[in-house]
Structures are given as C-alpha cells and as structure tokens.
Amino acid sequence: MPFLSTDRLITIDHYIAEEENLHPDASGDFSSLLHDLTFAIRIISRDVRRAGLNDILGITNSTNIHGEQVRKLDKYSNEVIKKTMIQGGNICVMASEEEDDIVPVNSESKHAKYVLAYDPLDGSSNIDVNITIGSIFSVYQRLDQSAKGAGTLQDLLQPGYKQVAAGYALYGSSTILVYTTGHGVQVFTYDPTLGEFLLTNQNLKIPSKGRLFSCNMGNYYNWDERVRQYVDYLRMKSDDGDRPYGLRYIATGVADVHRTLHYGGIYLYPPDLNNLEGKFRLVYEANALAMIVEQAGGRASNGIVRIQEIVPQNIHQHTPLFIGSKLDVMECELFLQGNHPAQLRQF
Ligand code: MG
Ligand code: MG
C-alpha cells in the first residue's frame, strides 16, 4: 500500500479546532457540534455501504421490499443524526426531511446555542443500484443566544445567509465531506483504515463558467417555455465552440451539485407541472448547497433571488434551484427573465 501523502495529514477535527481559534470568543461548542455531526456521518457511511450489499442480496425479493429497505435506511440515518446531536447537547432544535415537525431539544446539562437542519439521506432511491447518495446539513445560531431550553420554529426559519456552517457528505467511490463556515470550501476524504476525515482539497473554487448542464430532461415538456428555451440554447452549437454543453444527471441532487462544483456549469431543478414550487427543499437541502457553491465563487438562485435570501415560511418549503458557475447561472436567469442572448434570437 502506498504511503499516505504527508500533505494529507490534517484531520477534520484538527481543522475545525484551528478554525475555532480564529474566533477568540468561541467556546468550543461549535467544534464539539461538528465533531458529533462527523461522527454521525461516519456511522451512516459505514451502514450505507452495508445496505448496498444487502440490497444486492435482496434483489430476488419484490420491489416493495426494496422500497421498504430504502425507507428504513432513510429513517435509520435520520435517527443516527438525531440521537448523536441530542446526546452532544449543542443543538436546541432540529428540522429533518424525515421528521414532519421540528424536533425541539431540551438539554438539561448544556446551554445549547445552535440549530440544525438536515437531509439525512439525499438520493436514497439510488441506493438499490449502488449510485452515490449523501447527507446535507445547515447549522444556525439560535435567535436568542441567552435563551435556555429548547429552540423554536422561528430558529429554523432563518434565511440561508445566516448559516454559520453548511456542508454535505457523499457516499460515493469514497466518502467525502464538503464543508464551509463562511471561510471558503474545504473537502475532506474519509480514510476508513484510520477512521478519520483528511483534508484533500482546501479552498475549492468552482470554474466561473462550465461546459456541462444537469437537469431531469424527462420533465422538458412540463417546464415553463423560458426554461425550455434556455436548455435548447445550451444544446445548440455556437460559433465560438462553447456549445453544445454536455448533459450529466445522476438524480441525487447533492451528487449532481458536487460534480458541478468541480467541473463548473449549471444544475437546475426548475418548477414543473407536477412540482409547481420545484422539488428541492429550501431549509435542509438548497440553503446548504447554495452556501457551499457561493463560498466556492459560484451562484445559486430560485431564478429571481438568491436562495440564501429567501425567508422560509415553513420547514418543508420547496424552491426552484438554479446553481453552479456564476456566469452560467446568470445567463440562465436572463432567459428566465425573458432576456435572451442574441444567439437565441437567431435560432
Ligand atoms: Mg432524503
Ligand atoms: Mg433529499
């Protein structure tokens, strides 16, 4: 086995502690919270990999049983994060894709100052076929820092620009953790032999323009005409050779955004006739992805305003999502506003 590169010896716990040192008023609670979260992600990573194996063994069973297994894993991942965070004592209230209502946490022993929103398993319909899935999280401070006991719904309905940390884990060919506290985007790769996340990409930047687009083309005829025009434009040959764009689509939102973060281009989930407000959930999916992509120099909007400026009205609120390279998302917004670039008018 080759030696581990000595450039790769920064663990996530070490990195978080160093970052906390930048804030003299920090109490250590934030480091402790992130430590708990990465512990939960380690557990999910291990069990997701086993569940994939179980699904392969279970293929002879009916489709219903497959569906049930996946649902169990969604629920299991939810429980792992919920219980780990409750035990940690730094979270006063949570929202999860798998919980109908908010989860207030009344910590007796600690003065919990943070709020967590999470999607325990994104793209879980892909687990049967061994395709990348992930977990997404957003951390906020509670509104009233002097308050004691459990947090409230209002603590969870803060706009995304108030996130103090956001990130996601991807359970792909390796498990990685992409995270930001508002000082750039750091990528950690999990080394299962060490049981540690090691820093593998510091201050990741998204290209300002890409050559790829990502969307569910099956919805084409269910989209608004302006969205169709934009996607048609991406598929048209341009004189400068920039287009046509290539199409990539995994159907795990977090994985599609992750690829876009590395290669540039745009990921879009517009409203369609079946999902009039789009399909992404603002509070525990879109806000975290938007913070990561913006911290990497990209852009994320609902077509009209920045995702992170939307004030949520409820924890399960949907939003359209246009996210990726700054120039690509800006161009898409021009189409959505009815201002087509000259090339399109010639078409
Ligand atoms: Mg989910
Ligand atoms: Mg999801």
PDB file of C-alpha atoms in Angstrom, residues 12-22 31 179:
ATOM      1  CA  ILE A  12     -11.234  17.386  10.176  1.00  0.00           C
ATOM      2  CA  ASP A  13     -11.177  17.670  13.980  1.00  0.00           C
ATOM      3  CA  HIS A  14      -7.818  19.406  13.787  1.00  0.00           C
ATOM      4  CA  TYR A  15      -9.069  21.725  11.041  1.00  0.00           C
ATOM      5  CA  ILE A  16     -12.229  22.629  12.953  1.00  0.00           C
ATOM      6  CA  ALA A  17     -10.224  23.356  16.107  1.00  0.00           C
ATOM      7  CA  GLU A  18      -7.829  25.599  14.141  1.00  0.00           C
ATOM      8  CA  GLU A  19     -10.766  27.456  12.616  1.00  0.00           C
ATOM      9  CA  GLU A  20     -12.303  27.952  16.029  1.00  0.00           C
ATOM     10  CA  ASN A  21      -9.041  29.520  17.224  1.00  0.00           C
ATOM     11  CA  LEU A  22      -9.702  32.322  14.712  1.00  0.00           C
ATOM     12  CA  SER A  31     -16.175  22.274  17.395  1.00  0.00           C
ATOM     13  CA  TYR A 179     -17.984  21.927   4.352  1.00  0.00           C
TER      14      TYR A 179
END
